[in-house]
Every structure is written in C-alpha cells, then in structure tokens.
Amino acid sequence: MYRSHTCGELRIASIGEEVTLAGWVQKIRNKGFMIWVDLRDRYGVTQLIFDEERTSEKMMKETANLGREFVIQVKGTVIERESKNPQMPTGDIEILVSDYKLLNASLTPPFTIENDTDGGEELRMKYRYLDIRRNPVKENLMFRHKVGMQVRNYLSNQGFIEVETPYLIKSTPEGARDFVVPSRMNEGQFYALPQSPQTFKQLLMVGGMDKYFQIVKCFRDEDLRADRQPEFTQIDCEMAFVDQEDILNIFEGFTIHLLKEIKGVESVNFPRMTYAEAIQKYGNDKPDIRFGMEFAELNELAKHKGFNVFDQQELIVGIAVPGAAAYTRKEIDALIEWVKRPQVGATGLVWARYNEDKTLKSSVDTFYTAEDLKEWANATGANPGDLILVMGGNANATRAQLSALRMHLATQLGLRDPNVFAPLWVVDFPLLEWDEETSRYHAMHHPFTSPKPEDIALLETDPGAVRANAYDLVLNGNEIGGGSIRIHDKATQAKMFDYLGFTPEQAREQFGFLMNAFEYGAPPHGGIAFGFDRLVSILGGQETIRDFIAFPKNNNGRDVMIDAPAKLDEEQLKELHLQVKL
Amino acid sequence: MYRSHTCGELRIASIGEEVTLAGWVQKIRNKGFMIWVDLRDRYGVTQLIFDEERTSEKMMKETANLGREFVIQVKGTVIERESKNPQMPTGDIEILVSDYKLLNASLTPPFTIENDTDGGEELRMKYRYLDIRRNPVKENLMFRHKVGMQVRNYLSNQGFIEVETPYLIKSTPEGARDFVVPSRMNEGQFYALPQSPQTFKQLLMVGGMDKYFQIVKCFRDEDLRADRQPEFTQIDCEMAFVDQEDILNIFEGFTIHLLKEIKGVESVNFPRMTYAEAIQKYGNDKPDIRFGMEFAELNELAKHKGFNVFDQQELIVGIAVPGAAAYTRKEIDALIEWVKRPQVGATGLVWARYNEDKTLKSSVDTFYTAEDLKEWANATGANPGDLILVMGGNANATRAQLSALRMHLATQLGLRDPNVFAPLWVVDFPLLEWDEETSRYHAMHHPFTSPKPEDIALLETDPGAVRANAYDLVLNGNEIGGGSIRIHDKATQAKMFDYLGFTPEQAREQFGFLMNAFEYGAPPHGGIAFGFDRLVSILGGQETIRDFIAFPKNNNGRDVMIDAPAKLDEEQLKELHLQVKL
C-alpha cells in the first residue's frame, strides 16, 4: 500500500494519526529552519512540514533538494496547522513528516502545473500528460466521466440497451469523407471507420432491439475547422414503434435529467420552434434563446423611403440591442467594422439610437423621419435606451450576418451566462437542400430521413418545401443533438435514393443490406444523436470541446504528443498491398 | 403512440382494458372460424384472437393473409384465455382484436425466427438483423449490456474515471500487426488503430488521473483463428500508487461483484497460483480448476523400468481420470486417437485402469509391476475406479498435450459446468519468452511490464528465469484478464527496450513520448485489461464470443451482412495518395 490516505482527505478529526501519503510536489517554501511542501494527487493538496527541531538534518537536506513535480511518498503525523488555510479542504492540518521516499524525480516541467498556467496551447498539447495534472483539465475529464455515467444510467433505466456496433465497416459516398482502413487479408479492399452507426442502429431496430443507445466514437475526414476533431464521440439513440412526439418527449426527459443531476437546474422551459420560425426570428437554426433581440423584418417600413440602398434588397431586418443606445459613436463604428469582417461578410449596418428621452437618432436621418424610426422601434420591440441595428440584402446572407452580430452583441453584453441553460427543439427541418456546386438536392439530414407524410406530394412540384420529420436539440445556441424519424419501407427509401442521384446499382451496392432488411418487416423507427464532446463542454460552461478531450488532435489532425500520423515502413505497406503516391 | 403496452406486459389483472400493441407476427394458427396470432416484440409474446363471431369478415380475411414477420399494430380488449399457457408470462390472457393496421409486410425470412432456428451460421450472419430477433441472440445482447452497466457502475463507485483515449494513433512494431488509416491531410502518413490503449493509460497515470478505466474497442490485424475478431472490446484499467497486491485485491472485488450481481454466485474461492505451479500442475497457464485431474510427474516412477520409450524422455507425466476405469477398450482407444490429432500432436498415451477391486491393469503391463502401477496411482491421486493416463516427451509439448487431454476428458465427463465459476489468479509470469524464429527474447506481456525487483539481476545471467510483476485472471479455464505493474522509470524502460532489440533510435521514434513522460515524475502504476467479449460469453455460460457480438465478422475478417471490406474507387484512393499493388 503506497498510501493510507489521499491528499484530499485529511481533516482536523485525524489529528494525531500516523498516515502515509504519496503524490507530486506542487510547491516548496524553504525558510531554512522550516520547509513546507504542498503534496498533490488527484484528490487534493496536503501540506507537509519539515523543521529543524523535529526533522533530521539529512531529511531537511533532501527535502530542500526536491523539485516541482517530484513524486514522493511520506509517512508522518497529522498535526493542527498554526495558520489555517480556509481555501483548502485540508487547510486545517499538516503532516509532520517522519520518513519519506523519493518515488521518481522530475525535470522542470515546460509549463507551470497551476490552474493558470504559463504554457501555450501547442506546448500543453505536446505535454498533455502534464497538462492533465492541472486542475481545470483534470476536472473537465472527471466531469466528462460523470456526464457519461448519468447518460448511461438514465437511458438504461429507461429500457435502452447499449449495443456496440462495428468500427470496421464499409465506405459510402454519402456525407463527409470516410477514413478508410486497408485490409491485409482481403487484398485491395478497405474497411471504413463509421461517420456514425446510422445504418447499424436502423438494422438493430429491424432486429427488434426496440430501444438502442451507444456512446461511440465516430470519424470524419474533413478539412478541420477550429474546434472540430477527426474523431469525436456521439451518444447515439434509436427507438422503434415511435413517432416524432415520442422521441421529443423521451429526450426532453433526458436533457432535463442531465441539467438537474449535473447542473442542479430545477426547472427548465423546453419550447419548440419550427425551422422556418427559427430562421425568421433568429436567422439561424440553432438560436440562443437565453436572450431576446429577435429579428424584425422591416421591408415595409424601410423600403422606398428615399434610402436607395435598401430599395433593391430582398430583405431588410433589424434587432433592438438592449441598453445599447448609450454606445458611443466609436463603439457603434466598431460594430460596423465587425460585420464587414470576411467571416461575416456584410457590407454595412444602419443604426438608430432610441434614447432614454424617447428621441431617435440614426445613421440614416436624411431618409427616415422620427415617425419612421419610431415604427422601427415598435417592430423590433425596442425600448428607450436600446440601439436598433438594421441590415439589408439577400435574405439568407443577411439573416446569417445579423445572426452573427446578434451573438457577438450578446457575448459583449454578457447575455450568454454559462450557468443559464435554455434548451429548445427546432423541428420541421427541410428534407432537402439545394447544392449549387452539384446542381442538385442533397439530403439535409441524411438519406434515411422520412419526409412528413403530408408533404410527400410536394416532392414532385416543390422539393425544397418538403419538410422532414427531423429535429435538432439546441442548447444555448449550440446544436447538441439531431435526429429524425426514418424511412422504413423499401419503396420510399428507393425513391429517396433515386431522388438524391443514386443509380439503383449504386443504391444497391452501398445500402443493399439496408434495403434488403426493409423487406423483412422493418418497424417504424427514429432516433437522435448527441455530440457528446459538445454536450459536455456546454454543460461544463465552456466553449471549446478540446478542453474536454483527454488527447485531442490539432487543426491539422495531428496528435502532437505521440507525433501521429507517421510514415509506415515499406514492409508494412507491402503487406497491405499499397504504394504511397504523392 | 404506437402502443399502450409491450407484448410482454399484460397479465390477468388487465382483463377488460382496451390496449394497443405493435410487433411482429410470430405465428398464425388459422382454424377458419378462429385465428390466433402470436405477436412478438423485444419484451415478449402476446396472443391475439380473431373469431368469426366477434371479428369482421374483412379483418378475418386480412388476418388470414398475414405472413410470419409482418409488422402490425392492433387495438383490442384484454380477455381471459380459455386454455391458459403457463409457459408464457402473458399466457393467461389474449387480445380480442377490434382494429389493426399493417405497418410493414415481410418476405418469408430465410430461416425461422425461433429459439432453435433452421438457419446455418453463414446465413444467420448475412441476415444478422433477423438473427437478432431470435430470443437467444437478443438475450445475449441484453446480457452484454447488463454486464457493461455493472462493470461501469462498480468501477465508477470505486473512484475509477472513464477516460476516452484516441482511436487514431501511431503504428508500433511491437505486438500484433496494426490496422492502419491513411491520412489525407498528412500526405503519405498513416494513423494506426489501437491494439490497446496501453501507452495512453500509462500517460494518464503520469497525468495524475490515478484510477482510470475504459470499455473500449481494440484492433488487431491477425490471421484469424476461430473465435477471434479483428475488432474486440476490452475493459481497460490502470491505477497509480499501487503494487500488485492492491490490484489483485481490487479486481478480486470486481470479479466477485460481477459473479454475484450477474450470476447470483454468493461465495467465491479466489485462489492464487504461480505461473510455474500452473504449468506444473495443469500444463497450462489458464487452468480450469473446477475439477481436479492434477498432473503428477512420474519421471522417478516410470523411467528405467524396461519401457525404453519413456527412458529418453524429458518428462513423464500422468493424471487420474475419475471413474474412467470403466472405460471400454474402444473408449480408451478413442482417447489414444484423440491425442494423435494434429491439433494435439502427441505420439502415444499409456493407460492404467485402477479397478474398483484395487487391481491395476495397464497398456504397459509387460514393463511395470503391480507395485509400480500402484505408485503411479499414489502419485496421481487415483482412487479405485479411476483411469490413469500417462504421456512422455519434451516437457513443454507433453504438458500442453496432457492439458488438452485433461480438458477434453473434463468436457466428456461433464465436469465443466457452465453454472459453476472458479476464478483464479495466475501470478509471477516470466518477463520474457524465447522466440525461436527471431532467436531473441520477446516480452511475454508487453515491453512496459516491470520485472520483479529481486529478479532484475538475473536479466544478465538467466533472462528466461526473470519473473514479472504480471498476473492473469483465469475463469473456468479462460484467461479473462491480464495485467502487470509497469516500469515507471526511464532508465529501466530504456534498458528493457534495448533488451528487446530496439535500437535507441527506434525506441525514441516509437515510444519517445512515453520515455519523455517518465522524465516528469511518473508515479508507480499498474493495471489490468479484461477481454469483454470473452468475459460476457463465459458469464453467459457459452463458449463463443461471436454469439455476444451484435455484428461479428467471419473468419476472413469480413462482415458478410454489409459486404465489407470492399474496393474503393480511384478518386478516393487518389485523395489518399495511395495506389493498390496486388
């Protein structure tokens, strides 16, 4: 036994006990006649004391030579601390060390192992095993475990069965790029790593498993954007004999359970909103509804008043920014610059201050009367003291730009409180979306998503208007889950493949097993999948998923700690029947 | 809502209730004036009744046309059954159907969806989604889930944190062949899929996580033997500040917990045995100790008695087979033939009947006196009525052969009761094993295993005799887990790599990150990993892991259901900078 107690465990009640602790040297204070060492392990920090009266000369010397992050084992007596530290759970006591053993030395770490470290991101990734020693990272990983346990126990208690689906599957041309795995035994052939267990969970429903879930790694070979990982974790769920309402209810319960158990949130509003409404009100299919600033469409009020810039635009849309009438001209100019950034891409921004005295002052006073501006205020719901911001242009682009601005302002105004949780179902997603590049419709969710029965006729006449039985779970402006009711009859599925541009041969080759399965009594079914990394980071009140992944990859898909990927030797390539061609 | 109840739920107390059920048609009995349908879902079977007095003519006709595995939804009244079926939980009631809806039709399934199906293995794999509808397969998957939940909850309650380690890692030449994943973004480079998270769990210990576990997929590109899968699931555990005794104690508790919760086993003996003792007593490092038949070494008693065949052999070893003195000559000849099979490879088998009347009759009566044979009986622990079987030859080969025969006989005699559980720790494994092919020592466990401190000196003089702090958990003759205390200082690790034939450059290239990590205060640590597929199948009282995997691969590593692996198109290969060379 290396220790009798952990470094987070001892309290005043243990005074007089002989204990053994083991851990890392966090800090040393050496006053010559007295040395204090903070000893750290996963559970906390305990102060050790050595002094020249009670400690041998040899041990005093050895202790003075200890460095940060050395691993030691100490025996000693729990004594009461003279100057107690109420910030530390163990702050009432210290250990008067009678014996100790150096378990391992340490080089000086490349960054400080403190809550606020001096290490940059790249360095911390390279020495991730040291980064994990820091409380914030360690606690994130423990938090992730806690969320995972809650997820599993809740779903299991609801009758869901976790079934492991295979990782070595088959590449399909649909969706993102697959990572592939060459087969040595089947020459010239490849497995693919799953982008999601989609078809397997549907096959489990055909197989009668009824309620399935899995916390599972998924893989997408995409050009990485910030905060995307080539491998990510999904909470994957599927149910048979359900319609959309059943799934929304079950996973509302699931989300409420997590918010309660993990965050102590006692009561949660769980509104639903159609996709069309979300786009119209927030310019976005994953609106953050912790705050207002809803969009007001101003075409009627802003066009043909002499301000030519607006006259030709498809959409004029505005928001009221609470309390921002007090923004200085400089602050407003900063917003105008902000929306012109390439990431947003707007050309301009019209503003009107709705002053506390109810007067209105705008950047377009030449064209709009006080009455006109008052109508803008009414439409946007502005109160005296608010700032009205208006943009115009192509409807889709303008909505996206104003949505970005809305989020930027909310952050700036402190309206995105990480301790407030506002979940939302966005429903009735379009089934298809038009792809300019290939000049055809693509499945917005995936090709297994069921159209709404009442919209099926529109497939022939107005495909873009067909709504799907598809839904997203949005939390604080992030899509944390998405799913759909699936097609479960072969004829509709074949039609959908046809519609999406698959030849019957391609459909058979890629999804023949699913089409076959549908011939043998497939039940109605549907499901949802949650991005586990994202869910954990939002519940943890943080923005980046990387902070909740033990060993993340960088934006080039590299693991800089183990230096992967790497070259293979020729022998290995030969066994795999492969040649690299650069 | 597709249903008010499941098909396994209704009992006599519900008589008179209006219910809605949905499921698959398991069976139809049509007597013309009356039709019974067994409706099945995940939860059970409920009998539906239609009769010409109470059911419309139209519905009678439609029902008569239902086929097996059609999916229907029915509404009806719960009524008491005339002839109750005590075998069925719902056997007291049936549903008088008032309305129903065909949810999906089914082709005639290629095999019967019954507990005892007429489908062969290959066919059932191809239509695995139908196979899963059968109770035995469905129950195996649910059993696996139950074991998984118990594992997670137990370990979590013991303070272990589940941490997900990456799947896209780096290929290493050690151990079995890696599956590799070409990187598109890092041209000409490859990730590897983990054979186990070994180095990552060690890095988590360096990172202070203290107690880690993970239920995780692992991958090995081996030529498949029966009941091996290229992807398999491991319960992977690691602890810091522990010695071997701590780990054995914790995972004894873990195993006892599982046996109790899963199998209702109340008291478990948990003996320990050294590797040397296991080999000597059972010829095997994973002995099944549910029965005796321990080996007796007979060199002293069997050599130089005139039976020349034995005189030159390294080892003469025998077992007493309980009650087998009554075996006929034909039965004994069958055993002699059995050991000559290529899989066993023995050249012969000497036998001696220890008759109930205490006389002894052997195949070598010409060479051994009754007294000689009596000594064999004493040595093997034979009682009157037992059969003594003796083999001689090279020690290793002979032990393996007799071990195979011992297991064969135990199965034949019904001594391997799947409801009896006999766990065992085998400890003190050799650190190294000699590999004839490469003429050098290999790590028996893996290169991170710590030698026993007291044996380190032997590394120079007698490497094969060095014992490791390595242990296996054996259950009913199967290795279900194995682990070791790891090396945690850089010097020893470097020495070990050197010893195993790595150049310093190779060691640095492959394991540099681990060696680096050891420079920064690595704590003493060790762990264990369990084969989850194997553990579940043994707890389930069955022999093959494939029955506990939802979508297993065949012996060629193929998924015959989805037909993977498969060829990639040229475009995809080009993006990956690869060319196939057959």
PDB file of N, CA, C and O in Angstrom, chain A residues 535-580:
ATOM      1  N   LEU A 535     -21.819  18.445 -25.931  1.00  0.00           N
ATOM      2  CA  LEU A 535     -22.733  18.444 -24.783  1.00  0.00           C
ATOM      3  C   LEU A 535     -21.972  18.655 -23.481  1.00  0.00           C
ATOM      4  O   LEU A 535     -22.350  19.480 -22.629  1.00  0.00           O
ATOM      5  N   VAL A 536     -20.874  17.923 -23.331  1.00  0.00           N
ATOM      6  CA  VAL A 536     -20.095  18.027 -22.094  1.00  0.00           C
ATOM      7  C   VAL A 536     -19.519  19.427 -21.946  1.00  0.00           C
ATOM      8  O   VAL A 536     -19.557  20.013 -20.866  1.00  0.00           O
ATOM      9  N   SER A 537     -19.005  19.987 -23.045  1.00  0.00           N
ATOM     10  CA  SER A 537     -18.381  21.307 -22.915  1.00  0.00           C
ATOM     11  C   SER A 537     -19.426  22.371 -22.580  1.00  0.00           C
ATOM     12  O   SER A 537     -19.155  23.263 -21.773  1.00  0.00           O
ATOM     13  N   ILE A 538     -20.616  22.268 -23.155  1.00  0.00           N
ATOM     14  CA  ILE A 538     -21.647  23.269 -22.826  1.00  0.00           C
ATOM     15  C   ILE A 538     -22.115  23.106 -21.375  1.00  0.00           C
ATOM     16  O   ILE A 538     -22.250  24.083 -20.643  1.00  0.00           O
ATOM     17  N   LEU A 539     -22.334  21.840 -20.974  1.00  0.00           N
ATOM     18  CA  LEU A 539     -22.715  21.628 -19.572  1.00  0.00           C
ATOM     19  C   LEU A 539     -21.603  22.126 -18.649  1.00  0.00           C
ATOM     20  O   LEU A 539     -21.876  22.627 -17.558  1.00  0.00           O
ATOM     21  N   GLY A 540     -20.382  21.981 -19.101  1.00  0.00           N
ATOM     22  CA  GLY A 540     -19.250  22.457 -18.307  1.00  0.00           C
ATOM     23  C   GLY A 540     -19.069  23.969 -18.375  1.00  0.00           C
ATOM     24  O   GLY A 540     -18.135  24.497 -17.769  1.00  0.00           O
ATOM     25  N   GLY A 541     -19.947  24.634 -19.136  1.00  0.00           N
ATOM     26  CA  GLY A 541     -19.901  26.087 -19.188  1.00  0.00           C
ATOM     27  C   GLY A 541     -18.729  26.620 -19.988  1.00  0.00           C
ATOM     28  O   GLY A 541     -18.297  27.754 -19.792  1.00  0.00           O
ATOM     29  N   GLN A 542     -18.215  25.793 -20.897  1.00  0.00           N
ATOM     30  CA  GLN A 542     -17.069  26.240 -21.678  1.00  0.00           C
ATOM     31  C   GLN A 542     -17.344  26.139 -23.163  1.00  0.00           C
ATOM     32  O   GLN A 542     -18.310  25.520 -23.590  1.00  0.00           O
ATOM     33  N   GLU A 543     -16.460  26.750 -23.937  1.00  0.00           N
ATOM     34  CA  GLU A 543     -16.732  26.909 -25.357  1.00  0.00           C
ATOM     35  C   GLU A 543     -16.103  25.828 -26.224  1.00  0.00           C
ATOM     36  O   GLU A 543     -16.661  25.425 -27.222  1.00  0.00           O
ATOM     37  N   THR A 544     -14.910  25.387 -25.859  1.00  0.00           N
ATOM     38  CA  THR A 544     -14.188  24.514 -26.781  1.00  0.00           C
ATOM     39  C   THR A 544     -14.234  23.065 -26.321  1.00  0.00           C
ATOM     40  O   THR A 544     -14.010  22.753 -25.161  1.00  0.00           O
ATOM     41  N   ILE A 545     -14.519  22.175 -27.283  1.00  0.00           N
ATOM     42  CA  ILE A 545     -14.610  20.757 -26.953  1.00  0.00           C
ATOM     43  C   ILE A 545     -13.236  20.198 -26.603  1.00  0.00           C
ATOM     44  O   ILE A 545     -13.127  19.252 -25.839  1.00  0.00           O
ATOM     45  N   ARG A 546     -12.194  20.797 -27.158  1.00  0.00           N
ATOM     46  CA  ARG A 546     -10.849  20.279 -26.948  1.00  0.00           C
ATOM     47  C   ARG A 546     -10.493  20.197 -25.464  1.00  0.00           C
ATOM     48  O   ARG A 546      -9.712  19.344 -25.037  1.00  0.00           O
ATOM     49  N   ASP A 547     -11.040  21.106 -24.690  1.00  0.00           N
ATOM     50  CA  ASP A 547     -10.734  21.102 -23.261  1.00  0.00           C
ATOM     51  C   ASP A 547     -11.353  19.920 -22.526  1.00  0.00           C
ATOM     52  O   ASP A 547     -11.058  19.687 -21.359  1.00  0.00           O
ATOM     53  N   PHE A 548     -12.258  19.209 -23.203  1.00  0.00           N
ATOM     54  CA  PHE A 548     -12.922  18.070 -22.562  1.00  0.00           C
ATOM     55  C   PHE A 548     -12.532  16.739 -23.201  1.00  0.00           C
ATOM     56  O   PHE A 548     -13.190  15.735 -23.010  1.00  0.00           O
ATOM     57  N   ILE A 549     -11.476  16.768 -23.986  1.00  0.00           N
ATOM     58  CA  ILE A 549     -10.973  15.554 -24.634  1.00  0.00           C
ATOM     59  C   ILE A 549      -9.585  15.288 -24.074  1.00  0.00           C
ATOM     60  O   ILE A 549      -8.742  16.182 -24.046  1.00  0.00           O
ATOM     61  N   ALA A 550      -9.351  14.057 -23.620  1.00  0.00           N
ATOM     62  CA  ALA A 550      -8.082  13.772 -22.946  1.00  0.00           C
ATOM     63  C   ALA A 550      -6.899  14.022 -23.872  1.00  0.00           C
ATOM     64  O   ALA A 550      -5.937  14.681 -23.483  1.00  0.00           O
ATOM     65  N   PHE A 551      -6.980  13.474 -25.090  1.00  0.00           N
ATOM     66  CA  PHE A 551      -5.849  13.587 -26.013  1.00  0.00           C
ATOM     67  C   PHE A 551      -6.360  14.064 -27.366  1.00  0.00           C
ATOM     68  O   PHE A 551      -6.555  13.257 -28.277  1.00  0.00           O
ATOM     69  N   PRO A 552      -6.601  15.383 -27.479  1.00  0.00           N
ATOM     70  CA  PRO A 552      -7.172  15.901 -28.724  1.00  0.00           C
ATOM     71  C   PRO A 552      -6.125  16.024 -29.831  1.00  0.00           C
ATOM     72  O   PRO A 552      -4.918  15.975 -29.563  1.00  0.00           O
ATOM     73  N   LYS A 553      -6.609  16.165 -31.049  1.00  0.00           N
ATOM     74  CA  LYS A 553      -5.715  16.425 -32.175  1.00  0.00           C
ATOM     75  C   LYS A 553      -5.737  17.917 -32.513  1.00  0.00           C
ATOM     76  O   LYS A 553      -6.710  18.612 -32.204  1.00  0.00           O
ATOM     77  N   ASN A 554      -4.685  18.371 -33.170  1.00  0.00           N
ATOM     78  CA  ASN A 554      -4.659  19.786 -33.536  1.00  0.00           C
ATOM     79  C   ASN A 554      -5.436  20.022 -34.836  1.00  0.00           C
ATOM     80  O   ASN A 554      -6.061  19.094 -35.374  1.00  0.00           O
ATOM     81  N   ASN A 555      -5.402  21.249 -35.336  1.00  0.00           N
ATOM     82  CA  ASN A 555      -6.227  21.574 -36.502  1.00  0.00           C
ATOM     83  C   ASN A 555      -5.762  20.900 -37.785  1.00  0.00           C
ATOM     84  O   ASN A 555      -6.474  20.926 -38.785  1.00  0.00           O
ATOM     85  N   ASN A 556      -4.570  20.304 -37.768  1.00  0.00           N
ATOM     86  CA  ASN A 556      -4.149  19.512 -38.916  1.00  0.00           C
ATOM     87  C   ASN A 556      -4.406  18.032 -38.708  1.00  0.00           C
ATOM     88  O   ASN A 556      -3.885  17.197 -39.431  1.00  0.00           O
ATOM     89  N   GLY A 557      -5.194  17.719 -37.709  1.00  0.00           N
ATOM     90  CA  GLY A 557      -5.494  16.313 -37.444  1.00  0.00           C
ATOM     91  C   GLY A 557      -4.315  15.558 -36.869  1.00  0.00           C
ATOM     92  O   GLY A 557      -4.277  14.331 -36.910  1.00  0.00           O
ATOM     93  N   ARG A 558      -3.344  16.270 -36.342  1.00  0.00           N
ATOM     94  CA  ARG A 558      -2.177  15.603 -35.772  1.00  0.00           C
ATOM     95  C   ARG A 558      -2.288  15.481 -34.260  1.00  0.00           C
ATOM     96  O   ARG A 558      -2.792  16.374 -33.594  1.00  0.00           O
ATOM     97  N   ASP A 559      -1.795  14.382 -33.742  1.00  0.00           N
ATOM     98  CA  ASP A 559      -1.569  14.254 -32.310  1.00  0.00           C
ATOM     99  C   ASP A 559      -0.116  14.649 -32.082  1.00  0.00           C
ATOM    100  O   ASP A 559       0.799  13.893 -32.426  1.00  0.00           O
ATOM    101  N   VAL A 560       0.085  15.862 -31.574  1.00  0.00           N
ATOM    102  CA  VAL A 560       1.461  16.365 -31.464  1.00  0.00           C
ATOM    103  C   VAL A 560       2.208  15.713 -30.312  1.00  0.00           C
ATOM    104  O   VAL A 560       3.434  15.778 -30.251  1.00  0.00           O
ATOM    105  N   MET A 561       1.491  15.056 -29.414  1.00  0.00           N
ATOM    106  CA  MET A 561       2.162  14.380 -28.306  1.00  0.00           C
ATOM    107  C   MET A 561       2.851  13.105 -28.801  1.00  0.00           C
ATOM    108  O   MET A 561       4.030  12.893 -28.556  1.00  0.00           O
ATOM    109  N   ILE A 562       2.084  12.257 -29.488  1.00  0.00           N
ATOM    110  CA  ILE A 562       2.689  10.993 -29.950  1.00  0.00           C
ATOM    111  C   ILE A 562       3.256  11.143 -31.360  1.00  0.00           C
ATOM    112  O   ILE A 562       3.838  10.208 -31.900  1.00  0.00           O
ATOM    113  N   ASP A 563       3.066  12.315 -31.964  1.00  0.00           N
ATOM    114  CA  ASP A 563       3.549  12.575 -33.318  1.00  0.00           C
ATOM    115  C   ASP A 563       2.933  11.597 -34.328  1.00  0.00           C
ATOM    116  O   ASP A 563       3.630  10.840 -35.009  1.00  0.00           O
ATOM    117  N   ALA A 564       1.608  11.623 -34.387  1.00  0.00           N
ATOM    118  CA  ALA A 564       0.873  10.813 -35.360  1.00  0.00           C
ATOM    119  C   ALA A 564       0.003  11.756 -36.190  1.00  0.00           C
ATOM    120  O   ALA A 564      -0.388  12.808 -35.697  1.00  0.00           O
ATOM    121  N   PRO A 565      -0.287  11.405 -37.461  1.00  0.00           N
ATOM    122  CA  PRO A 565       0.128  10.187 -38.166  1.00  0.00           C
ATOM    123  C   PRO A 565       1.611  10.213 -38.499  1.00  0.00           C
ATOM    124  O   PRO A 565       2.274  11.227 -38.338  1.00  0.00           O
ATOM    125  N   ALA A 566       2.112   9.078 -38.968  1.00  0.00           N
ATOM    126  CA  ALA A 566       3.527   8.948 -39.276  1.00  0.00           C
ATOM    127  C   ALA A 566       3.687   8.030 -40.480  1.00  0.00           C
ATOM    128  O   ALA A 566       2.739   7.371 -40.901  1.00  0.00           O
ATOM    129  N   LYS A 567       4.887   8.013 -41.023  1.00  0.00           N
ATOM    130  CA  LYS A 567       5.137   7.124 -42.169  1.00  0.00           C
ATOM    131  C   LYS A 567       5.159   5.667 -41.735  1.00  0.00           C
ATOM    132  O   LYS A 567       5.531   5.346 -40.609  1.00  0.00           O
ATOM    133  N   LEU A 568       4.799   4.808 -42.658  1.00  0.00           N
ATOM    134  CA  LEU A 568       4.925   3.368 -42.416  1.00  0.00           C
ATOM    135  C   LEU A 568       6.182   2.877 -43.125  1.00  0.00           C
ATOM    136  O   LEU A 568       6.612   3.480 -44.102  1.00  0.00           O
ATOM    137  N   ASP A 569       6.743   1.752 -42.642  1.00  0.00           N
ATOM    138  CA  ASP A 569       7.875   1.243 -43.407  1.00  0.00           C
ATOM    139  C   ASP A 569       7.368   0.433 -44.603  1.00  0.00           C
ATOM    140  O   ASP A 569       6.219   0.001 -44.663  1.00  0.00           O
ATOM    141  N   GLU A 570       8.251   0.247 -45.571  1.00  0.00           N
ATOM    142  CA  GLU A 570       7.878  -0.378 -46.845  1.00  0.00           C
ATOM    143  C   GLU A 570       7.279  -1.766 -46.640  1.00  0.00           C
ATOM    144  O   GLU A 570       6.341  -2.164 -47.332  1.00  0.00           O
ATOM    145  N   GLU A 571       7.861  -2.472 -45.677  1.00  0.00           N
ATOM    146  CA  GLU A 571       7.412  -3.836 -45.398  1.00  0.00           C
ATOM    147  C   GLU A 571       5.913  -3.860 -45.079  1.00  0.00           C
ATOM    148  O   GLU A 571       5.145  -4.671 -45.594  1.00  0.00           O
ATOM    149  N   GLN A 572       5.532  -2.898 -44.224  1.00  0.00           N
ATOM    150  CA  GLN A 572       4.146  -2.838 -43.764  1.00  0.00           C
ATOM    151  C   GLN A 572       3.213  -2.480 -44.934  1.00  0.00           C
ATOM    152  O   GLN A 572       2.143  -3.052 -45.091  1.00  0.00           O
ATOM    153  N   LEU A 573       3.658  -1.531 -45.765  1.00  0.00           N
ATOM    154  CA  LEU A 573       2.858  -1.140 -46.928  1.00  0.00           C
ATOM    155  C   LEU A 573       2.688  -2.321 -47.878  1.00  0.00           C
ATOM    156  O   LEU A 573       1.611  -2.544 -48.434  1.00  0.00           O
ATOM    157  N   LYS A 574       3.762  -3.077 -48.044  1.00  0.00           N
ATOM    158  CA  LYS A 574       3.733  -4.213 -48.970  1.00  0.00           C
ATOM    159  C   LYS A 574       2.721  -5.249 -48.498  1.00  0.00           C
ATOM    160  O   LYS A 574       1.934  -5.781 -49.293  1.00  0.00           O
ATOM    161  N   GLU A 575       2.738  -5.501 -47.193  1.00  0.00           N
ATOM    162  CA  GLU A 575       1.770  -6.460 -46.636  1.00  0.00           C
ATOM    163  C   GLU A 575       0.339  -6.011 -46.886  1.00  0.00           C
ATOM    164  O   GLU A 575      -0.577  -6.822 -46.975  1.00  0.00           O
ATOM    165  N   LEU A 576       0.152  -4.691 -46.948  1.00  0.00           N
ATOM    166  CA  LEU A 576      -1.194  -4.144 -47.153  1.00  0.00           C
ATOM    167  C   LEU A 576      -1.506  -3.949 -48.634  1.00  0.00           C
ATOM    168  O   LEU A 576      -2.568  -3.437 -48.984  1.00  0.00           O
ATOM    169  N   HIS A 577      -0.560  -4.354 -49.491  1.00  0.00           N
ATOM    170  CA  HIS A 577      -0.762  -4.246 -50.944  1.00  0.00           C
ATOM    171  C   HIS A 577      -0.945  -2.787 -51.349  1.00  0.00           C
ATOM    172  O   HIS A 577      -1.791  -2.458 -52.160  1.00  0.00           O
ATOM    173  N   LEU A 578      -0.135  -1.919 -50.768  1.00  0.00           N
ATOM    174  CA  LEU A 578      -0.294  -0.488 -51.011  1.00  0.00           C
ATOM    175  C   LEU A 578       1.012   0.151 -51.425  1.00  0.00           C
ATOM    176  O   LEU A 578       2.093  -0.300 -51.047  1.00  0.00           O
ATOM    177  N   GLN A 579       0.897   1.219 -52.178  1.00  0.00           N
ATOM    178  CA  GLN A 579       2.033   2.051 -52.502  1.00  0.00           C
ATOM    179  C   GLN A 579       1.599   3.503 -52.299  1.00  0.00           C
ATOM    180  O   GLN A 579       0.482   3.878 -52.671  1.00  0.00           O
ATOM    181  N   VAL A 580       2.478   4.283 -51.690  1.00  0.00           N
ATOM    182  CA  VAL A 580       2.149   5.701 -51.500  1.00  0.00           C
ATOM    183  C   VAL A 580       2.499   6.447 -52.783  1.00  0.00           C
ATOM    184  O   VAL A 580       3.571   6.243 -53.363  1.00  0.00           O
TER     185      VAL A 580
END
